XYZ file of C-alpha atoms in Angstrom:
585
model
C 116.143 165.682 85.119
C 116.885 162.009 84.510
C 117.368 161.564 88.272
C 113.971 163.160 88.956
C 112.272 160.956 86.368
C 113.866 157.888 87.947
C 112.647 158.910 91.420
C 109.110 159.446 90.129
C 109.051 155.985 88.473
C 110.532 154.416 91.585
C 108.041 156.126 93.895
C 105.111 155.102 91.702
C 106.269 151.493 91.621
C 106.678 151.407 95.396
C 103.240 152.875 96.082
C 101.552 150.442 93.726
C 103.337 147.400 95.183
C 103.846 148.482 98.779
C 102.960 145.203 100.427
C 105.466 143.103 98.381
C 108.312 145.508 97.811
C 111.756 145.434 99.282
C 113.690 148.635 99.171
C 117.298 149.544 99.826
C 118.169 153.165 99.386
C 121.640 154.545 99.974
C 122.552 158.159 99.473
C 126.250 159.059 99.696
C 127.577 162.533 99.643
C 131.331 162.976 99.491
C 133.537 165.760 98.250
C 130.861 167.431 96.223
C 129.836 164.236 94.448
C 126.746 162.272 95.156
C 125.667 158.770 94.450
C 122.365 156.972 94.717
C 121.939 153.257 94.809
C 118.490 151.745 94.904
C 117.341 148.158 94.960
C 113.766 147.163 94.553
C 112.291 143.684 94.484
C 108.717 144.338 93.478
C 106.241 141.687 92.476
C 102.644 142.332 91.396
C 100.191 141.848 94.266
C 98.019 139.475 92.307
C 100.863 137.022 91.700
C 99.944 133.506 92.679
C 103.489 132.904 93.932
C 103.148 135.380 96.788
C 101.574 134.346 100.100
C 100.579 137.329 102.240
C 101.825 136.603 105.736
C 99.750 139.384 107.305
C 96.733 138.237 109.295
C 93.322 139.220 107.890
C 91.875 142.297 109.567
C 89.052 141.503 111.978
C 85.946 143.500 111.153
C 84.864 145.670 114.069
C 81.319 145.642 115.344
C 79.526 148.876 114.448
C 77.942 150.603 117.476
C 75.665 153.572 116.771
C 74.906 155.883 119.711
C 71.955 158.253 119.375
C 72.211 161.284 121.671
C 74.853 163.132 123.680
C 72.935 163.563 126.922
C 73.670 162.031 130.300
C 73.195 158.415 129.228
C 74.953 158.644 125.865
C 77.922 160.616 127.180
C 78.377 158.313 130.174
C 78.377 155.359 127.789
C 81.024 156.966 125.573
C 83.239 157.990 128.488
C 83.280 154.477 129.943
C 83.559 152.439 126.729
C 87.101 151.003 126.620
C 87.021 148.021 124.261
C 88.796 149.034 121.002
C 87.080 146.239 119.045
C 84.088 148.513 118.378
C 83.632 151.078 115.626
C 81.424 153.733 117.251
C 79.314 156.317 115.426
C 77.706 159.046 117.547
C 74.715 160.852 116.032
C 73.137 163.832 117.759
C 71.830 167.273 116.742
C 73.657 168.657 119.773
C 77.450 168.574 119.430
C 77.993 169.024 123.146
C 77.095 167.566 126.517
C 75.099 169.880 128.793
C 75.068 169.699 132.601
C 71.282 170.058 132.771
C 70.907 170.332 136.585
C 72.362 173.838 136.294
C 69.913 175.049 133.633
C 67.824 176.999 136.218
C 71.039 178.828 137.181
C 71.545 179.788 133.524
C 68.084 181.388 133.353
C 69.032 183.910 136.041
C 72.576 184.603 134.884
C 74.125 182.887 137.912
C 75.995 180.595 135.523
C 76.870 181.302 131.906
C 75.561 178.821 129.295
C 78.997 177.936 127.915
C 80.185 177.060 131.413
C 77.938 173.987 131.595
C 78.604 172.552 128.131
C 81.502 170.435 126.908
C 81.983 169.757 123.172
C 81.437 166.070 122.524
C 84.533 165.971 120.308
C 86.634 167.002 123.318
C 85.314 163.949 125.146
C 85.721 161.347 122.396
C 89.122 162.483 121.116
C 90.748 161.254 124.333
C 89.404 157.740 123.858
C 91.395 154.806 122.503
C 88.209 153.524 120.906
C 87.476 154.497 117.292
C 84.617 157.018 117.753
C 83.220 159.319 115.070
C 80.615 162.055 115.561
C 77.992 163.373 113.116
C 75.869 166.425 113.899
C 72.482 165.183 112.754
C 69.131 164.018 114.056
C 67.834 160.477 113.792
C 64.430 160.576 112.096
C 63.776 156.838 111.750
C 65.003 153.566 113.244
C 64.735 150.443 111.080
C 65.195 147.581 113.550
C 64.603 144.800 111.010
C 67.374 145.952 108.651
C 69.625 147.434 111.358
C 69.664 150.925 109.905
C 69.085 154.442 111.245
C 67.974 157.263 108.965
C 69.428 160.648 109.835
C 68.992 164.230 108.775
C 71.573 166.958 109.211
C 70.447 170.155 110.897
C 73.106 172.157 109.066
C 71.948 173.569 105.747
C 75.045 172.480 103.859
C 73.845 173.591 100.443
C 71.023 175.412 98.716
C 69.164 172.188 98.001
C 68.128 171.718 101.626
C 68.986 169.366 104.440
C 71.381 166.465 104.004
C 70.069 162.953 104.661
C 72.056 159.764 105.189
C 71.687 156.186 106.435
C 73.920 154.420 108.962
C 74.096 150.641 109.444
C 74.677 149.169 112.895
C 75.423 145.926 114.682
C 74.444 147.434 118.029
C 72.269 150.498 118.602
C 72.245 152.540 121.816
C 69.266 154.908 121.980
C 69.735 157.845 124.319
C 67.745 160.635 122.681
C 66.088 161.783 125.903
C 62.569 163.150 126.004
C 60.648 166.312 125.209
C 58.460 168.460 127.448
C 54.997 167.033 128.021
C 52.248 169.510 127.145
C 49.370 167.068 127.906
C 47.751 168.440 124.703
C 46.643 171.576 126.569
C 45.759 174.333 124.076
C 48.266 177.163 123.801
C 51.174 175.556 125.652
C 53.480 175.178 122.656
C 52.646 178.611 121.249
C 52.757 180.715 124.431
C 55.103 179.133 126.975
C 58.825 178.568 127.399
C 60.266 175.146 128.241
C 63.346 174.360 130.308
C 64.932 171.254 128.768
C 67.879 172.556 126.763
C 70.561 175.239 127.030
C 68.767 177.210 124.310
C 65.596 177.156 126.441
C 67.454 178.642 129.408
C 68.890 181.396 127.213
C 65.414 182.244 125.881
C 64.024 182.455 129.413
C 66.830 184.738 130.568
C 66.310 187.072 127.623
C 62.537 187.036 128.155
C 62.947 188.053 131.820
C 65.069 191.075 130.883
C 62.733 191.992 128.013
C 59.764 191.976 130.408
C 61.504 194.437 132.709
C 62.588 196.672 129.849
C 59.042 196.775 128.430
C 57.516 197.401 131.834
C 59.878 200.322 132.395
C 58.634 202.229 129.350
C 57.062 205.559 130.443
C 53.929 205.195 128.294
C 52.531 202.191 130.237
C 50.066 202.225 133.105
C 50.647 200.357 136.373
C 48.071 197.729 135.380
C 49.909 197.028 132.148
C 53.202 196.866 134.042
C 51.733 194.357 136.525
C 50.651 192.121 133.684
C 54.079 192.231 132.025
C 55.862 191.568 135.330
C 53.714 188.554 136.247
C 55.913 185.476 135.922
C 54.114 182.108 136.005
C 55.833 178.766 136.608
C 53.772 175.654 135.813
C 54.975 172.523 137.606
C 55.982 172.010 141.223
C 58.710 169.445 140.621
C 62.433 170.006 141.286
C 63.015 171.968 138.065
C 60.004 174.257 138.474
C 60.730 174.913 142.150
C 64.404 175.639 141.548
C 63.591 178.001 138.672
C 61.051 179.882 140.803
C 63.680 180.208 143.554
C 66.361 181.383 141.104
C 63.960 183.883 139.561
C 63.054 185.285 142.984
C 66.735 185.728 143.883
C 67.456 187.383 140.528
C 64.593 189.832 141.015
C 65.282 190.741 144.642
C 69.092 190.758 144.610
C 69.855 192.262 141.201
C 66.945 193.562 139.128
C 65.325 195.436 142.034
C 68.396 197.686 142.169
C 68.306 198.353 138.435
C 64.542 198.891 138.147
C 63.617 200.559 141.454
C 60.413 202.185 140.149
C 58.741 198.910 139.139
C 60.228 196.409 141.578
C 57.065 196.374 143.729
C 54.900 195.395 140.755
C 56.641 192.036 140.237
C 54.700 188.866 140.976
C 55.721 185.192 140.784
C 53.066 182.437 140.668
C 53.825 178.728 140.959
C 51.068 176.363 139.759
C 50.951 172.684 140.773
C 48.130 170.249 139.967
C 48.692 168.058 143.057
C 48.272 169.047 146.695
C 51.952 169.779 147.344
C 55.148 170.728 145.545
C 58.208 168.436 145.553
C 56.079 165.320 146.001
C 59.057 163.000 145.476
C 60.863 164.495 148.496
C 60.434 163.928 152.201
C 57.410 165.705 153.704
C 59.708 167.841 155.849
C 61.343 169.273 152.731
C 57.965 169.850 151.086
C 56.621 171.709 154.125
C 59.780 173.836 154.447
C 59.730 174.783 150.750
C 56.051 175.742 150.781
C 56.467 177.840 153.909
C 59.571 179.561 152.527
C 57.888 180.437 149.230
C 54.833 181.867 150.972
C 57.045 183.894 153.290
C 58.976 185.352 150.352
C 55.825 186.371 148.496
C 55.764 183.650 145.839
C 52.101 182.907 145.097
C 51.834 179.151 145.494
C 48.689 177.598 143.975
C 48.436 173.842 144.572
C 45.561 171.721 143.317
C 45.329 174.037 140.318
C 45.326 172.534 136.807
C 46.030 174.532 133.648
C 43.317 174.077 131.001
C 44.131 176.743 128.411
C 46.752 179.387 127.616
C 46.156 182.313 125.264
C 48.643 184.980 124.271
C 47.353 187.159 127.109
C 45.872 184.942 129.841
C 46.325 181.567 131.472
C 43.190 179.681 132.575
C 43.207 177.243 135.482
C 40.744 174.895 137.131
C 40.633 174.126 140.845
C 40.608 170.342 141.117
C 38.612 170.204 144.355
C 35.928 172.770 143.521
C 35.972 172.797 139.710
C 36.191 176.599 139.724
C 37.744 178.083 136.572
C 39.695 181.320 136.677
C 41.996 183.301 134.389
C 44.871 185.681 135.009
C 47.113 187.791 132.757
C 50.816 187.044 132.516
C 54.051 188.363 131.098
C 55.975 185.100 130.836
C 55.171 181.418 131.459
C 57.717 178.656 132.041
C 56.313 175.150 131.504
C 57.957 172.404 133.584
C 55.456 169.583 134.064
C 57.206 166.366 133.099
C 58.426 164.639 129.962
C 56.928 163.128 126.834
C 58.127 160.706 124.156
C 59.881 162.034 121.058
C 58.274 161.332 117.634
C 61.134 159.107 116.426
C 60.703 156.873 119.483
C 56.927 156.762 119.053
C 57.394 155.605 115.456
C 59.943 153.000 116.562
C 57.572 151.697 119.256
C 54.885 151.120 116.623
C 57.342 149.076 114.551
C 58.177 146.706 117.414
C 54.684 146.349 118.873
C 54.973 148.746 121.806
C 52.495 151.345 120.579
C 50.295 150.896 123.652
C 53.059 152.032 126.001
C 53.926 155.554 127.144
C 57.699 155.129 126.818
C 60.033 152.571 125.267
C 60.216 149.367 127.333
C 63.494 147.538 128.012
C 64.392 144.475 130.022
C 66.564 144.550 133.136
C 69.689 144.580 130.941
C 68.530 147.774 129.157
C 67.842 145.828 125.961
C 64.726 146.962 124.097
C 62.038 144.315 124.333
C 61.665 142.285 121.098
C 65.002 143.614 119.812
C 68.230 141.661 120.321
C 70.931 144.252 119.641
C 69.141 147.509 120.435
C 69.501 149.166 123.835
C 67.741 152.214 125.274
C 68.967 154.366 128.164
C 67.893 157.561 129.884
C 64.571 159.388 129.739
C 63.416 157.790 126.479
C 62.945 154.356 128.076
C 61.863 152.548 131.219
C 62.755 149.127 132.586
C 59.879 146.657 132.399
C 60.778 144.642 135.481
C 59.515 141.075 135.260
C 57.146 140.016 138.042
C 57.924 137.174 140.414
C 54.406 135.766 140.076
C 54.847 135.457 136.296
C 57.735 133.037 136.847
C 56.694 131.498 140.157
C 56.332 127.988 138.700
C 59.748 128.160 136.995
C 61.375 129.474 140.190
C 59.841 126.645 142.226
C 60.951 124.012 139.717
C 64.519 125.372 139.577
C 64.769 125.433 143.390
C 63.270 121.948 143.768
C 66.436 120.108 142.789
C 65.267 116.657 143.892
C 61.952 117.041 142.023
C 60.040 116.064 145.151
C 57.253 118.534 144.525
C 58.047 120.345 147.757
C 60.584 122.968 148.660
C 62.761 122.822 151.777
C 64.325 125.788 153.554
C 67.768 124.669 152.381
C 66.713 124.412 148.738
C 65.195 127.906 148.831
C 68.281 129.421 150.483
C 70.529 127.973 147.764
C 68.771 129.995 145.045
C 67.729 132.995 147.150
C 70.635 135.187 145.995
C 69.850 134.446 142.347
C 66.155 135.179 142.877
C 66.920 138.508 144.593
C 69.345 139.499 141.836
C 66.886 138.607 139.075
C 63.848 140.058 140.862
C 64.943 143.063 142.975
C 61.423 143.509 144.334
C 61.960 140.354 146.429
C 65.133 141.790 147.935
C 63.291 145.018 148.736
C 60.395 143.038 150.229
C 62.783 141.075 152.467
C 64.486 144.301 153.545
C 61.264 146.129 154.389
C 59.875 143.129 156.269
C 63.258 142.298 157.867
C 63.166 138.744 156.518
C 66.042 136.381 155.757
C 64.630 132.988 154.778
C 61.668 130.936 153.609
C 60.636 130.460 157.241
C 60.261 134.228 157.643
C 58.099 134.344 154.509
C 55.835 131.590 155.782
C 55.554 133.182 159.211
C 54.412 136.382 157.543
C 51.716 134.584 155.518
C 50.680 131.774 157.904
C 51.587 132.931 161.393
C 54.320 132.264 163.917
C 53.910 128.475 164.135
C 56.434 127.549 161.405
C 59.354 125.180 161.977
C 62.796 125.207 160.346
C 62.135 121.757 158.865
C 59.049 122.938 157.003
C 58.455 121.952 153.377
C 56.066 123.825 151.085
C 54.287 122.902 147.889
C 53.768 125.155 144.887
C 50.492 126.645 146.140
C 51.961 127.519 149.546
C 54.978 128.997 147.788
C 52.727 131.184 145.634
C 50.826 132.360 148.697
C 54.034 133.283 150.523
C 55.297 135.399 147.602
C 51.955 136.870 146.529
C 52.713 140.363 147.871
C 56.291 140.655 146.615
C 55.464 142.394 143.318
C 53.781 145.259 145.191
C 57.303 146.597 145.840
C 57.920 147.280 142.131
C 58.592 150.919 141.224
C 59.603 152.677 138.012
C 62.868 154.568 138.093
C 62.627 158.389 138.009
C 63.586 160.231 134.830
C 66.653 161.944 136.290
C 70.227 162.636 135.228
C 71.424 160.333 137.999
C 69.548 157.329 136.587
C 70.612 158.054 132.991
C 74.267 158.430 133.975
C 74.331 155.135 135.865
C 72.641 153.348 132.963
C 75.283 154.659 130.548
C 78.102 153.445 132.810
C 76.455 150.033 133.254
C 75.902 149.507 129.524
C 79.479 150.534 128.673
C 80.820 148.010 131.193
C 78.654 145.324 129.551
C 80.085 146.168 126.133
C 83.619 146.109 127.561
C 83.127 142.533 128.804
C 80.957 141.207 125.974
C 83.515 138.592 124.819
C 84.512 137.579 128.326
C 81.002 136.718 129.524
C 80.243 134.578 126.481
C 82.279 131.811 128.103
C 82.047 132.961 131.737
C 78.547 134.333 132.389
C 78.257 136.291 135.611
C 74.510 136.898 135.879
C 71.822 135.090 137.892
C 70.264 131.743 137.033
C 67.923 131.561 134.063
C 64.749 130.410 135.781
C 62.926 129.973 132.468
C 65.883 128.373 130.721
C 69.241 126.729 131.234
C 72.484 128.219 132.513
C 73.030 131.777 133.637
C 72.441 135.223 132.218
C 75.557 136.803 130.741
C 75.412 139.937 132.897
C 73.967 140.993 136.197
C 70.838 143.114 135.693
C 71.059 146.882 135.991
C 70.631 148.150 139.542
C 70.050 151.808 140.254
C 71.858 153.161 143.303
C 70.191 156.266 144.654
C 72.810 158.750 145.864
C 70.400 161.411 147.100
C 68.745 164.483 145.610
C 68.890 168.243 146.065
C 66.233 170.944 145.932
C 67.752 174.477 145.831
C 65.211 176.850 147.394
C 66.923 180.206 146.900
C 68.456 182.614 149.381
C 71.522 180.374 149.691
C 69.362 177.613 151.151
C 69.068 174.101 149.767
C 67.257 170.965 150.883
C 68.870 167.552 150.485
C 67.491 164.070 150.916
C 70.330 161.572 151.110
C 70.374 157.759 151.369
C 68.946 156.463 154.604
C 66.204 159.139 154.562
C 68.682 161.652 155.970
C 67.297 165.168 155.453
C 69.295 168.385 155.607
C 68.042 171.920 154.974
C 69.868 175.245 155.155
C 72.977 177.137 154.127
C 75.363 174.313 154.990
C 73.460 172.115 152.523
C 73.858 174.840 149.899
C 77.641 174.510 150.204
C 77.287 170.755 149.893
C 75.296 171.392 146.700
C 78.104 173.627 145.375
C 80.756 170.981 146.034
C 78.750 168.072 144.586
C 77.756 169.903 141.404
C 81.297 171.178 140.878
C 82.730 167.672 141.290
C 80.180 166.180 138.877
C 81.212 168.395 135.973
C 82.355 166.411 132.947
C 85.745 168.149 132.612
C 88.161 170.351 134.522
C 87.407 173.121 132.036
C 83.694 173.254 132.862
C 84.456 172.753 136.542
C 86.692 175.844 136.550
C 84.171 177.885 134.563
C 81.234 177.023 136.838
C 83.163 177.787 140.027
C 84.398 181.083 138.562
C 80.799 181.993 137.623
C 79.692 181.390 141.212
C 82.532 183.571 142.497
C 81.715 186.291 139.980
C 78.092 186.307 141.104
C 79.121 186.634 144.755
C 81.375 189.615 143.949
C 79.653 191.461 141.100
C 76.107 190.097 141.049
C 74.259 188.636 138.078
C 74.467 190.062 134.580
C 71.272 191.825 133.458
C 72.073 192.377 129.778
C 69.679 190.905 127.232
C 72.422 189.133 125.268
């Protein structure tokens, strides 16, 4: 007992004075006898005679990431600098491969096959990353705080609320479906933005067939129930309509033979054509294929009201208003800003904008340490004509008031990097120098020794800003932005002394980083029947079954983990062998 008491006192002394204790412990066992010798040199930590030789711990910069979508997850996967303390806040504790959501609605792919728990992704990182399942409800830019609310009802008192401080904030909360304030959209339609939306649509499809198969209904009532309406002729709406048609003809027609001829699919698009962002050859092929397969394609038709029984549309050209009954409506017409972002935009003086504006380095305008990536933001590219005087002055090194061809060529790379519209203008016009610019504005009689003044320089560049375009709200853009921003954070200390960006035309020195540049890798439009259209870089267009196999390989390779990759491929194989599942689970 005395030995145990001694050990307890010794252990307590060591724990209390761990940093300044020396310990020698020897245990000897011999011939049934035991001995214990202990030596401890412990001095109170607050003694003035002790000098702590350990270096003071460097405080890590706190990085808060809002959202676990394409942009946020790409940022987390590529962040490598361990000097950051990262806090991830999102109501969704997983990453979802959203391009396959239309496949989930038809049962081609199971919902769990396209999601990867965010904790599986961050646990493999050498960076200190913590995750909290909550939703950001307010961003306080002035005090560097975010106010969050847990979605989990942890106790009987209601939802838990907490506040998180940050040094850097990365906003990647995505966007919501845009209803354009049309009456009845929220109450009577289904969206296709989240995994839960796809599950609701799949269940609704099966429920419609089960209700229509009840013996007490008339054929007119069955036709109404089996009328599926898709609003929006973009990639998501078109792919869903194609998946729905395949599901009906390949699987449900065999299970509901008595009502299969009563099914109707209508695709509504307000513009003149579907897939407007694709090549005209793809648009024409898709429209012809849908008409051939019996999908009722109504272009130039704008939805004006949706009740619980009918959808009302207006023909844009004629103004004619008509209504038709429906069984299910899927709304896929673009994206809108989330309330928390709208409130944040009012705080920072961006209330007149549609989405959050950032500079070319993805930094929110009027905010130093806040970045925004993905669908919630857009890059506000600065115009050349806004800085034309500063560009001319920076290029005119001898301050002569005129610009030579040599002087322009020396800063041309920096100008093109800072203002990508100039690079695009040169490429489209097949230009290489100031002489080419002047020939385009003045005529062919321009010599290599020409010198231009500020007014001539303005005239030569007056059309450059017409090449400016906003980036599309796609997974491809969001993913590349997340990778770019993570690489910036990884090199934050390095570029403080060795900036790598273009010249500061309105200041001195160089920008720390090169601006973000989106690299378009192509886009797919699955059209059903094992046929897909692809538009790849260089305006290369491919349509058919071979492109469908290319789509399979690309989407399998882009999965976030080997687990989801194996699950998705196995789902495709299962569908080929056994067909799609028609249960309402």
